[in-house]
């Protein structure tokens, strides 16, 4: 298996978490923004990461990849057999990939604009193009006025994080009594708000000011860190693409 990725993409982190949960080992192919994405396009007909290669199979999109891996490696199951729980997991996954992802990207943009230390820690690994991808197509000259621009979306994100924190203070997982795709999808987006140890020494425990350093969200990030500890990350090797 080979994962074409950007290291600091939350959607790539989601796939890495699914692979870890399934204890599947794989090669990492770090895609160079721009040129590398052309090669990706030649290979798969689309230019986004994550892209998973399994022999002759190429699967794009983190949700499609998760379903593919669930079918290929059924144990441990990340989708509950119970239809109602399964529906809840898939709805939460979709929410994490859309509303939460958008809020987290915007908050990271704001964090990076306001915090030179975070910017310095993120930049050695993430070229400006990757950073732009992480934070969406926001022109650089908007960075200065970013706080004003993002206020409603930020409030929305903070409210969602409060709900997640209170839900996970009364139950160990979002749905049912074992980790599911919902937990992994949410944890993957939290990556952008407070980097886990897996993000590397420079970034570990850094994150968006006003979120990563807030006592009220500590239990949420502690839950995320606990989830990472329960997933045994398989050994990875890098191949590097163009
Ligand atoms: N819905 C997709 C989203 C993937 C996505 O947004 N990938 C970004 C990186 S986080 C990307 O490849 N951006 C480069 C581009 O769009 O050219 C998924 O779940 O995998």
Short mmCIF file of N, CA and C in Angstrom, two decimals, residues 5-16 30 49-50 130 133-134 188-189 191-192:
data_model
loop_
_atom_site.label_atom_id
_atom_site.label_comp_id
_atom_site.label_asym_id
_atom_site.label_seq_id
_atom_site.Cartn_x
_atom_site.Cartn_y
_atom_site.Cartn_z
N UNK A 5 0.35 11.76 0.00
CA UNK A 5 -0.15 12.64 1.05
C UNK A 5 0.55 13.98 1.08
N UNK A 6 -0.07 14.93 1.81
CA UNK A 6 0.63 16.08 2.36
C UNK A 6 0.73 15.80 3.85
N UNK A 7 1.89 15.99 4.42
CA UNK A 7 2.08 15.61 5.81
C UNK A 7 1.08 16.27 6.75
N UNK A 8 0.82 17.57 6.55
CA UNK A 8 -0.02 18.27 7.52
C UNK A 8 -1.45 18.47 7.03
N UNK A 9 -1.92 17.59 6.16
CA UNK A 9 -3.32 17.65 5.75
C UNK A 9 -4.17 16.81 6.70
N UNK A 10 -5.27 17.40 7.18
CA UNK A 10 -6.15 16.68 8.11
C UNK A 10 -6.79 15.46 7.44
N UNK A 11 -7.09 15.58 6.13
CA UNK A 11 -7.72 14.44 5.44
C UNK A 11 -6.72 13.30 5.28
N UNK A 12 -5.45 13.65 5.11
CA UNK A 12 -4.41 12.61 5.06
C UNK A 12 -4.23 12.00 6.44
N UNK A 13 -4.31 12.84 7.48
CA UNK A 13 -4.22 12.31 8.84
C UNK A 13 -5.36 11.33 9.10
N UNK A 14 -6.54 11.65 8.58
CA UNK A 14 -7.68 10.73 8.77
C UNK A 14 -7.34 9.35 8.19
N UNK A 15 -6.80 9.34 6.99
CA UNK A 15 -6.45 8.05 6.37
C UNK A 15 -5.33 7.36 7.15
N UNK A 16 -4.34 8.14 7.62
CA UNK A 16 -3.27 7.54 8.42
C UNK A 16 -3.84 6.90 9.69
N UNK A 30 5.26 11.54 -0.12
CA UNK A 30 4.97 12.95 0.17
C UNK A 30 4.89 13.71 -1.16
N UNK A 49 -4.82 15.05 -2.60
CA UNK A 49 -4.45 14.03 -1.64
C UNK A 49 -5.52 14.02 -0.55
N UNK A 50 -5.71 12.94 0.15
CA UNK A 50 -5.02 11.65 0.07
C UNK A 50 -5.44 10.81 -1.13
N UNK A 130 1.43 24.39 0.30
CA UNK A 130 0.70 23.45 1.17
C UNK A 130 -0.10 24.22 2.20
N UNK A 133 -3.14 25.37 0.74
CA UNK A 133 -4.09 24.27 0.65
C UNK A 133 -4.75 23.98 1.98
N UNK A 134 -3.92 24.03 3.03
CA UNK A 134 -4.44 23.76 4.36
C UNK A 134 -5.53 24.75 4.73
N UNK A 188 -8.86 13.66 13.39
CA UNK A 188 -8.04 14.13 12.27
C UNK A 188 -8.17 15.64 12.09
N UNK A 189 -9.35 16.17 12.26
CA UNK A 189 -9.52 17.62 12.11
C UNK A 189 -8.93 18.37 13.30
N UNK A 191 -6.26 17.75 14.57
CA UNK A 191 -4.83 17.84 14.25
C UNK A 191 -4.44 19.29 13.96
N UNK A 192 -5.30 20.02 13.23
CA UNK A 192 -4.96 21.38 12.80
C UNK A 192 -5.06 22.39 13.96
#
